[in-house]
Tab-separated table of C-alpha atoms in Angstrom:
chain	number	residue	atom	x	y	z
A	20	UNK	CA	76.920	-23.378	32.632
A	21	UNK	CA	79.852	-25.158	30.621
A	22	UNK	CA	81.238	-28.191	32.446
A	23	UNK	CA	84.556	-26.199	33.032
A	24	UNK	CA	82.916	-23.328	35.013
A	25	UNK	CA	80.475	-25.787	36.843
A	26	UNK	CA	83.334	-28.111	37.977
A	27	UNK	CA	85.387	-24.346	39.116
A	28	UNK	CA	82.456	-24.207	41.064
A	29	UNK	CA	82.042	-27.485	42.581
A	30	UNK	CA	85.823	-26.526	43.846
A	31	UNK	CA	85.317	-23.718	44.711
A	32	UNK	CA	82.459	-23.989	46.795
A	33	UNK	CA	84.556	-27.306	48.800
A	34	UNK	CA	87.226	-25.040	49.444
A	35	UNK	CA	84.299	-23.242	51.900
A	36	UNK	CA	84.099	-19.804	49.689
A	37	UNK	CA	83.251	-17.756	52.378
A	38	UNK	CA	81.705	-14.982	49.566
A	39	UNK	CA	79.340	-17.801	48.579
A	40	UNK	CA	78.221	-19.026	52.382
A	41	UNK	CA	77.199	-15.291	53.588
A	42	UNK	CA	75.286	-14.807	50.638
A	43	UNK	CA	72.778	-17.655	51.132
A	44	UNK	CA	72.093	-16.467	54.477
A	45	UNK	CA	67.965	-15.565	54.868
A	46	UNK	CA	67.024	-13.412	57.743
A	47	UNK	CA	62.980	-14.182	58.327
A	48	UNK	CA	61.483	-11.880	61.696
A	49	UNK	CA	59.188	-14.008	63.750
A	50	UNK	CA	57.670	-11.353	65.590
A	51	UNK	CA	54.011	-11.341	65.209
A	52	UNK	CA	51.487	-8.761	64.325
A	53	UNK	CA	49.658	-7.967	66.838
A	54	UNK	CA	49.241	-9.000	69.994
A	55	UNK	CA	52.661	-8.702	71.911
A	56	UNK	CA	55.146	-5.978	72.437
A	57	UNK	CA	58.685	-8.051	73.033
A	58	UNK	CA	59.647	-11.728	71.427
A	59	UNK	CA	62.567	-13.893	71.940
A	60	UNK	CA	63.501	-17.284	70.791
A	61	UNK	CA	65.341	-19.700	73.024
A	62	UNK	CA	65.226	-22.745	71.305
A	63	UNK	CA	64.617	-25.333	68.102
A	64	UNK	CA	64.765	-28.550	67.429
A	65	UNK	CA	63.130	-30.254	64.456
A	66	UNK	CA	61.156	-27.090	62.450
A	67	UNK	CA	60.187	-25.508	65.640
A	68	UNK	CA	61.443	-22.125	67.805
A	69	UNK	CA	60.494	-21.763	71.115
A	70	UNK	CA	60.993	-18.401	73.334
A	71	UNK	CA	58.428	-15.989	75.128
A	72	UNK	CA	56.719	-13.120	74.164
A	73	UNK	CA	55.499	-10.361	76.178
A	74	UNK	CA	51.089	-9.570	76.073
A	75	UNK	CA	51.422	-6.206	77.614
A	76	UNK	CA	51.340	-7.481	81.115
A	77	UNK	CA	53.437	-11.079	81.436
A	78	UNK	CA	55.872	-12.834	79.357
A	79	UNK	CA	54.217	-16.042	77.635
A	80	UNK	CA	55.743	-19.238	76.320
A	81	UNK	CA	55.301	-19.110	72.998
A	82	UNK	CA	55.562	-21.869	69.707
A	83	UNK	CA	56.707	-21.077	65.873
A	84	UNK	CA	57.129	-23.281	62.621
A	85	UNK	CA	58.905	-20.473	60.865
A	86	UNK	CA	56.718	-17.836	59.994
A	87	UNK	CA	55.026	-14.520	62.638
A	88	UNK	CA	51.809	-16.673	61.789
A	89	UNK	CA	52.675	-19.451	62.923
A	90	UNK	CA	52.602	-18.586	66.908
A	91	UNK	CA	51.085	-20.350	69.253
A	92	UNK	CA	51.030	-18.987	72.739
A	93	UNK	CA	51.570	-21.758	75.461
A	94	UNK	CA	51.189	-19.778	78.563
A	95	UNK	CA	48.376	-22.835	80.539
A	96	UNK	CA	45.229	-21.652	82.216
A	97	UNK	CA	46.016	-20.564	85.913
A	98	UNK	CA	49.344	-19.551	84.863
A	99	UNK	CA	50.483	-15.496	85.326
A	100	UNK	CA	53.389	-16.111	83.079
A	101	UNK	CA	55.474	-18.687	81.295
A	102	UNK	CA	58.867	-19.386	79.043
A	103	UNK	CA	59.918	-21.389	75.916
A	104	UNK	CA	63.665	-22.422	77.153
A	105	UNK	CA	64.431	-25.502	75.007
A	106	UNK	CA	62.597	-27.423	72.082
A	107	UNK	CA	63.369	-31.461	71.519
A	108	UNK	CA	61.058	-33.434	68.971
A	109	UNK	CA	57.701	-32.610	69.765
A	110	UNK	CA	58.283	-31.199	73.387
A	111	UNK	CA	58.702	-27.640	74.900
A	112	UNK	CA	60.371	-27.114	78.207
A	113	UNK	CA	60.662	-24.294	80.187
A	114	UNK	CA	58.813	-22.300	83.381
A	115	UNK	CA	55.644	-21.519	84.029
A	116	UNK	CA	54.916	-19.314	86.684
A	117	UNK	CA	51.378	-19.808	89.466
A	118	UNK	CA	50.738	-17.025	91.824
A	119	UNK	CA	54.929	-16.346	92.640
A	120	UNK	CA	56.246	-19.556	92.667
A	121	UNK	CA	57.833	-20.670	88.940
A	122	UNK	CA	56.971	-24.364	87.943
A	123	UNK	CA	59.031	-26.580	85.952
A	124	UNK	CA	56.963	-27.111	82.756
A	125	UNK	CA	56.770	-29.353	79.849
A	126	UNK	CA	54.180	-28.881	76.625
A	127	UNK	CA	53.826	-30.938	73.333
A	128	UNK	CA	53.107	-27.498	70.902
A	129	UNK	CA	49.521	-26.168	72.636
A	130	UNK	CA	49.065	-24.774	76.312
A	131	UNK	CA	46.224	-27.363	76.823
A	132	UNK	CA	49.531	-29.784	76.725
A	133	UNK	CA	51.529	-28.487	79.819
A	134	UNK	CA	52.627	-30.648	82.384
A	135	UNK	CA	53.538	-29.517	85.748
A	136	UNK	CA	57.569	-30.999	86.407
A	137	UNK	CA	57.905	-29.697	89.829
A	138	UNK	CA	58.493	-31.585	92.627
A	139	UNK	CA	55.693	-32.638	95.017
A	140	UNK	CA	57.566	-31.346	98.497
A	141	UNK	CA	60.881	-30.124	98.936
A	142	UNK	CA	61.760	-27.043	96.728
A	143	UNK	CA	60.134	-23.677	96.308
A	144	UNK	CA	60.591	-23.679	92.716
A	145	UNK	CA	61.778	-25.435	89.694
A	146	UNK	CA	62.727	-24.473	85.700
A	147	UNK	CA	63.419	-26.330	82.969
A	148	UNK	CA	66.234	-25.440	80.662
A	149	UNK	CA	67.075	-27.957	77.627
A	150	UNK	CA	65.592	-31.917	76.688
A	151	UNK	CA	67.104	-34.331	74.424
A	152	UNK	CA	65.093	-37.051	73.787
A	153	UNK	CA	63.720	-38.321	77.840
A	154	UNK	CA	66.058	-36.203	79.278
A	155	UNK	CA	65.006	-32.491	80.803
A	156	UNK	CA	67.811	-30.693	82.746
A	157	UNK	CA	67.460	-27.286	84.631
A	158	UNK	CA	67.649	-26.785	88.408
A	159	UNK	CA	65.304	-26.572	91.922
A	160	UNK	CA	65.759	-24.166	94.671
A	161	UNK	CA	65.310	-25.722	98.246
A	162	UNK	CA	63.920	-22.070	99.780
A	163	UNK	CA	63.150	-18.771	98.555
A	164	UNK	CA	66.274	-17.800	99.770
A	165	UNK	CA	68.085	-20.570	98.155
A	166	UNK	CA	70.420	-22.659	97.482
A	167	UNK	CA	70.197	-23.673	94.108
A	168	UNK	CA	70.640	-27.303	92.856
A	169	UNK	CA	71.314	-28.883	89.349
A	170	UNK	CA	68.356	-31.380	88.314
A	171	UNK	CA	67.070	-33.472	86.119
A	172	UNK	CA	64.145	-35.100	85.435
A	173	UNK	CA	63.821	-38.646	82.917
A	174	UNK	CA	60.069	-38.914	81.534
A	175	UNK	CA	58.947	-42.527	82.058
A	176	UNK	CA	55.708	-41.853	79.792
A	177	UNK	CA	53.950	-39.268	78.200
A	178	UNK	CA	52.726	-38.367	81.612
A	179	UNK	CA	55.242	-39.041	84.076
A	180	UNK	CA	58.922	-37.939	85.092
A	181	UNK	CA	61.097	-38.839	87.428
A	182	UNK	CA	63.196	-36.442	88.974
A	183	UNK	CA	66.829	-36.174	90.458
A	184	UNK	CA	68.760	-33.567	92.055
A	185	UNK	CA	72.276	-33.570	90.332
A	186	UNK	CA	74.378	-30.800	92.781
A	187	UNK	CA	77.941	-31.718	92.727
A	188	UNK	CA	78.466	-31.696	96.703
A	189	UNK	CA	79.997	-29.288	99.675
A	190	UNK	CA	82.466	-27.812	97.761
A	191	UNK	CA	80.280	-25.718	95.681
A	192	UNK	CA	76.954	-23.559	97.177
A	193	UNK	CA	74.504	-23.526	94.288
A	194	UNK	CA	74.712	-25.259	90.752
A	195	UNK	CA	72.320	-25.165	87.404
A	196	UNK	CA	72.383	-27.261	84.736
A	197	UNK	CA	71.547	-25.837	81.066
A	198	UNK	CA	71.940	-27.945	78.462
A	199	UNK	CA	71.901	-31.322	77.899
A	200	UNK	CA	72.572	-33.896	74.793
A	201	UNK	CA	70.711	-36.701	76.037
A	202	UNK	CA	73.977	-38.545	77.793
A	203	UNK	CA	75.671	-35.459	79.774
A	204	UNK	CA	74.426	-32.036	80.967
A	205	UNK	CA	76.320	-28.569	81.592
A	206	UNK	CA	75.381	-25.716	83.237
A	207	UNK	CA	76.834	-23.305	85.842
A	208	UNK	CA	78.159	-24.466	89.605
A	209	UNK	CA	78.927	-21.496	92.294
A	210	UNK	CA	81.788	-22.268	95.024
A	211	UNK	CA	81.655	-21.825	98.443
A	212	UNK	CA	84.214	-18.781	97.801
A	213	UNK	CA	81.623	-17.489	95.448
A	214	UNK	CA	83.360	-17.911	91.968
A	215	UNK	CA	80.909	-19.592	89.596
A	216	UNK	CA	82.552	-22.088	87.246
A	217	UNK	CA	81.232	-24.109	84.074
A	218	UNK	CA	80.003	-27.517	85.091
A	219	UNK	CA	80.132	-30.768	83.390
A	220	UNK	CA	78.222	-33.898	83.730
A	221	UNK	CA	78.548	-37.061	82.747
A	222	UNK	CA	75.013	-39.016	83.436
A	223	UNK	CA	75.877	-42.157	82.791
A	224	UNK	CA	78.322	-42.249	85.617
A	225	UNK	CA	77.671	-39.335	87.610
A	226	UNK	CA	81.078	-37.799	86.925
A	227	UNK	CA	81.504	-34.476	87.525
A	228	UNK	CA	84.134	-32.147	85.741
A	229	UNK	CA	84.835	-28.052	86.897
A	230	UNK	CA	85.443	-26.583	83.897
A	231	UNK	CA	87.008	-23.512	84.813
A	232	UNK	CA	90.169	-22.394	83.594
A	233	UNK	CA	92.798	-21.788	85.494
A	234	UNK	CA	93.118	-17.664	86.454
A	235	UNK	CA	89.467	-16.967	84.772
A	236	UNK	CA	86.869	-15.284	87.529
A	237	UNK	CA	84.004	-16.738	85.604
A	238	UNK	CA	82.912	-18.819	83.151
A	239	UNK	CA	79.782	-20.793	82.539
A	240	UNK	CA	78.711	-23.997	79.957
A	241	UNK	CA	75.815	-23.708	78.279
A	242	UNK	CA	75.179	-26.822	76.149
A	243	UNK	CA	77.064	-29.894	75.223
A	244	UNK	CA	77.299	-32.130	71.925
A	245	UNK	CA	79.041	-35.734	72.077
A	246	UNK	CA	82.929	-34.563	73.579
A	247	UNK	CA	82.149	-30.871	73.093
A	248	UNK	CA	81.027	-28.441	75.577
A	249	UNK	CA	80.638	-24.764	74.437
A	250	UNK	CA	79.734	-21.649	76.531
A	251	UNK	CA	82.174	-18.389	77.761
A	252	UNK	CA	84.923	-18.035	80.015
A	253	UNK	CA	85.649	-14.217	81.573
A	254	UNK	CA	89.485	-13.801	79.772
A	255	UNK	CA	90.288	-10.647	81.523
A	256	UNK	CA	87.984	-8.216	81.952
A	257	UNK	CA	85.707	-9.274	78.969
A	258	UNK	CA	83.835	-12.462	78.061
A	259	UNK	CA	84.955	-14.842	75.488
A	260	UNK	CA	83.115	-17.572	73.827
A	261	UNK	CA	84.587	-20.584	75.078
A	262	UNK	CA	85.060	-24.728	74.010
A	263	UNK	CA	85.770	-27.718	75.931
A	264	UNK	CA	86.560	-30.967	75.221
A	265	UNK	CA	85.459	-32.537	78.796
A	266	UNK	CA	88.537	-30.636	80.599
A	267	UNK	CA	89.729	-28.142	82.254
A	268	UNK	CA	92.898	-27.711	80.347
A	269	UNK	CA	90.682	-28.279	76.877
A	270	UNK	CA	89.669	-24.620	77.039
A	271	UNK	CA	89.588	-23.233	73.872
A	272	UNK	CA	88.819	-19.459	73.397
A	273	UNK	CA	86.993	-18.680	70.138
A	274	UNK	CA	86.597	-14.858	70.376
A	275	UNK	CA	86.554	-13.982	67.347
A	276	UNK	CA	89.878	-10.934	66.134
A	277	UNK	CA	87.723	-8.837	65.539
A	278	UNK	CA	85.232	-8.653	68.817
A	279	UNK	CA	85.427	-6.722	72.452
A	280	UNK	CA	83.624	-10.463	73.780
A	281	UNK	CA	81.472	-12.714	73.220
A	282	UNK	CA	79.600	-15.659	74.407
A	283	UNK	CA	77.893	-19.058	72.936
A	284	UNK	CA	74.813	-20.232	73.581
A	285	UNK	CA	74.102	-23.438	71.539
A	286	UNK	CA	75.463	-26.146	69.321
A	287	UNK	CA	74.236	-28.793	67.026
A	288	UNK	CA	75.714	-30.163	63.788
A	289	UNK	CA	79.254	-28.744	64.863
A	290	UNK	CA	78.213	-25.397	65.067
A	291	UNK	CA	77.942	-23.211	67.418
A	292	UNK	CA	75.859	-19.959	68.259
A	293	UNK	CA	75.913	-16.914	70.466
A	294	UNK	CA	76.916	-13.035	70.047
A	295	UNK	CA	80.180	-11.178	69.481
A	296	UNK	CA	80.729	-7.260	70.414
A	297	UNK	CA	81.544	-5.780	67.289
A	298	UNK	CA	81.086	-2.405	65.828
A	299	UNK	CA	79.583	-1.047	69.233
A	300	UNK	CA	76.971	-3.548	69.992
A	301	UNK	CA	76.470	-7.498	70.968
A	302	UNK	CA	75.879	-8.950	67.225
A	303	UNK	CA	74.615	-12.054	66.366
A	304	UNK	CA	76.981	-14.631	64.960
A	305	UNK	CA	77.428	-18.474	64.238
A	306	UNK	CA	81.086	-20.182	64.453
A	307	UNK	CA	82.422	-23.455	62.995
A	308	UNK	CA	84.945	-24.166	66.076
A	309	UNK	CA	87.533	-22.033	65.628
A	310	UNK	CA	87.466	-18.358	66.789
A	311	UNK	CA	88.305	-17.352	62.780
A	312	UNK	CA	85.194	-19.244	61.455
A	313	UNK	CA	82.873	-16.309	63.146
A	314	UNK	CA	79.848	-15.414	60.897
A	315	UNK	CA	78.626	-11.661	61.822
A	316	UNK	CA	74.696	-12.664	60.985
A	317	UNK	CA	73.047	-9.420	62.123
A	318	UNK	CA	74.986	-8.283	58.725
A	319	UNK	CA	71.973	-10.204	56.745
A	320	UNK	CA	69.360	-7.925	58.794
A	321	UNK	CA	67.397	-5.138	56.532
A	322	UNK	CA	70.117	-2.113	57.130
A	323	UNK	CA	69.724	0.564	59.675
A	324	UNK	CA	66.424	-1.294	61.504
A	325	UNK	CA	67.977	-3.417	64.011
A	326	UNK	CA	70.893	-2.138	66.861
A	327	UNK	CA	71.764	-5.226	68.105
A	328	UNK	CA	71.000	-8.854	67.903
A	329	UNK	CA	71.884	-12.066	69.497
A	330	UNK	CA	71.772	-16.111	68.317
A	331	UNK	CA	70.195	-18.202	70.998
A	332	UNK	CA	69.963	-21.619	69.332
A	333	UNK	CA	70.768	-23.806	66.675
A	334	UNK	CA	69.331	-26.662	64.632
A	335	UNK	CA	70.358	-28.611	61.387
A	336	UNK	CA	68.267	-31.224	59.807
A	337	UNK	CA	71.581	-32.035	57.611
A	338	UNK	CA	70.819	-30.000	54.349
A	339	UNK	CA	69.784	-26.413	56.125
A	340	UNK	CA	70.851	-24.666	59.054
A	341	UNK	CA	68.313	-22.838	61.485
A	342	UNK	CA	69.783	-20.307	63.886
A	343	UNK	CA	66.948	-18.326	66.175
A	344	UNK	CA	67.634	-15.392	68.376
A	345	UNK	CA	66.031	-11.846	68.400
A	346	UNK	CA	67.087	-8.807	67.561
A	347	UNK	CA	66.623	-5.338	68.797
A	348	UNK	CA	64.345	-3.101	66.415
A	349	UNK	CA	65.406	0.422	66.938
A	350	UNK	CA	62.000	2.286	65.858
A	351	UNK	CA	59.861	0.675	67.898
A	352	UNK	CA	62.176	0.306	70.951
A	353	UNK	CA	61.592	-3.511	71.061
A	354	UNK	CA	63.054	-7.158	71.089
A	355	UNK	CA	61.977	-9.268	68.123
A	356	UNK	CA	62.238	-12.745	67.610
A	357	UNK	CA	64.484	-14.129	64.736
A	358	UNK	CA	65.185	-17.115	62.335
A	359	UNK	CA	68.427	-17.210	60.240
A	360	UNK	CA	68.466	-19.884	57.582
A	361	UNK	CA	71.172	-21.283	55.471
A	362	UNK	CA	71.464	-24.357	52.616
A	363	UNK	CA	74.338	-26.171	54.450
A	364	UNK	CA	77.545	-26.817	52.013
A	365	UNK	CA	76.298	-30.238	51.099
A	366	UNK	CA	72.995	-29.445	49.612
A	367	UNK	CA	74.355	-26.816	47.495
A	368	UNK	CA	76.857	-29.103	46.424
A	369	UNK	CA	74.257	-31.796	44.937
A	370	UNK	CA	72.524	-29.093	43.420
A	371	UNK	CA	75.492	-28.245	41.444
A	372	UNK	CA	76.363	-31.757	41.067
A	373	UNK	CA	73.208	-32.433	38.967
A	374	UNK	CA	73.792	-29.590	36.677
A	375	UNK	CA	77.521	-30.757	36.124
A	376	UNK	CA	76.312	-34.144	35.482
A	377	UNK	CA	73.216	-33.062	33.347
A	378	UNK	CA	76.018	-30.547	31.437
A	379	UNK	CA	77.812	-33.777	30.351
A	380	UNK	CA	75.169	-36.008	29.676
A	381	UNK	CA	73.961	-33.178	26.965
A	382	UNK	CA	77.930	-32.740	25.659
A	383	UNK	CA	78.070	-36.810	25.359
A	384	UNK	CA	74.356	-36.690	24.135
A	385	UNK	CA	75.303	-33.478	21.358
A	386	UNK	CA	71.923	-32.081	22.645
């Protein structure tokens, strides 16, 4: 590479070529071997997916570091079935279900791990949703018949949690919380007319923000990151993947041109994922925060094997970006789990850095 055409590259490559970005994406399946007939990731944090997959019978919370090999299945003795919902560190959290009641449930990567989050008396059954750091969000129901109520629980050790319910008062019948970054938590919150609006909250003051915009039926927030709050708003008839800024009046609608709907799911890094309609079926896709910035990754899936596909979560470690979903494989009339990975911009960019600055070390060096 002459120092000209590496330097035309360094630009180009700033300038956010999208040619360049779409084809580093990797598509690796997750689904293992043998052993289950349906897999889904839900979440990742730190090298890890979490989901469920189904044994024949029950869904299981399951564990991967990147590979089908790689699973380990979480579901705890005693338990008829369990889920994966969010990843953070070295903890899972999700449900795990005993006879017919479903437990809130926290591992640390083996079913030997699980701890039991639900409350002593009170509620008929519990699930966790997301963690960041000692904070696990999801919700309680006070009967088999309902309601439903936000809640969190704060882990005090290894061991312990405590837990608080978090349901934004009288105005509104049932509420769930979703996803949290550690500071705030958003989720879902149903009015007593029945309408169920996105919910924001702000733990550190136990501030409470409807989301909803103004003439939309529905809409729902499904994780949060610093000021940003991402999840889908109803815009018509169809959904559209939605962004708030801690407002009502900060909607933003990020359906992409080119989709029928859409919805987000995740974000971390300052980018978000979910799925987009788009040539007939619910595709997988990643944005950058603007409804143009759409990436269509079920494109980077081996051609004609997989329908339909969807982007659950996301994780960057600051030089690679993870996104983890599942995908529908058409031959065997199945759901398999899925990890997209990238190079983020600025890795790429030292690599090519290094060879502009070797190129000129060998023209100063007449090598």
């Amino acid at each position: 590479m002459s120092l000209r055409s590496a330097l035309f590259a360094f630009g180009f490559i700033f300038a956010g070529s999208p040619s360049l970005l779409l084809s580093q994406w990797t598509a690796i399946p997750l689904h293992p071997a043998s052993g289950f007939t349906d897999s889904f990731v839900r979440g990742i944090s730190s090298g890890q997916q979490v989901g469920q997959a189904h044994d024949g019978s029950n869904y299981h919370a399951v564990r991967w570091t990147g590979s089908p090999g790689s699973l380990i299945d979480l579901n705890p003795i005693g338990a008829t079935a369990s889920r994966a919902l969010g990843s953070w560190g070295s903890r899972q959290v999700g449900v795990a279900t005993f006879g017919f009641t479903e437990n809130a449930a926290l591992w640390t990567g083996t079913a030997a791990s699980f701890l039991n989050l639900h409350p002593a008396t009170g509620y008929s059954s519990s699930e966790a949703w997301a963690i960041k750091g000692d904070l696990i969000v999801g919700g309680v129901d006070l009967s088999t018949s309902g309601p439903a109520y936000a809640a969190r629980w704060t882990m005090t050790s290894p061991t312990t949690a405590t837990f608080d319910e978090m349901h934004p008062g009288p105005a509104y019948m049932n509420s769930f919380a979703l996803g949290t970054d550690g500071i705030s938590a958003v989720g879902q919150a149903t009015t007593t007319g029945g309408a169920t609006h996105a919910a924001h909250w702000v733990l550190t003051s136990e501030f409470f923000t409807d989301l909803n915009p103004s003439g939309s039926s529905y809409s729902v927030a499904r994780d949060v990151e610093g000021l940003v709050q991402i999840g889908e708003v109803n815009v018509g008839s169809a959904p559209h993947a939605a962004m708030w800024t801690g407002t009502t009046a900060s909607f933003t609608d990020l359906n992409p041109p080119i989709a029928g709907g859409s919805t987000l799911y995740d974000i971390d890094g300052g980018y978000e994922v979910g799925n987009a309609f788009v040539g007939g079926s619910y595709k997988a896709g990643i944005w950058s925060s603007t409804a143009a910035s759409f990436v269509n990754l079920h494109a980077f899936l081996p051609p004609s094997t997989y329908s339909s596909s969807e982007a659950r979560a996301v994780w960057t470690d600051g030089a690679t970006v993870y996104v983890a979903g599942s995908a529908f494989r058409t031959e065997f009339s199945r759901s398999e789990a899925m990890l997209w990975v990238l190079p983020e911009p600025a890795s790429i960019l030292c690599l090519i850095g290094g060879a502009v600055l070797l190129r000129t070390r060998r023209v100063g060096t007449h090598e």
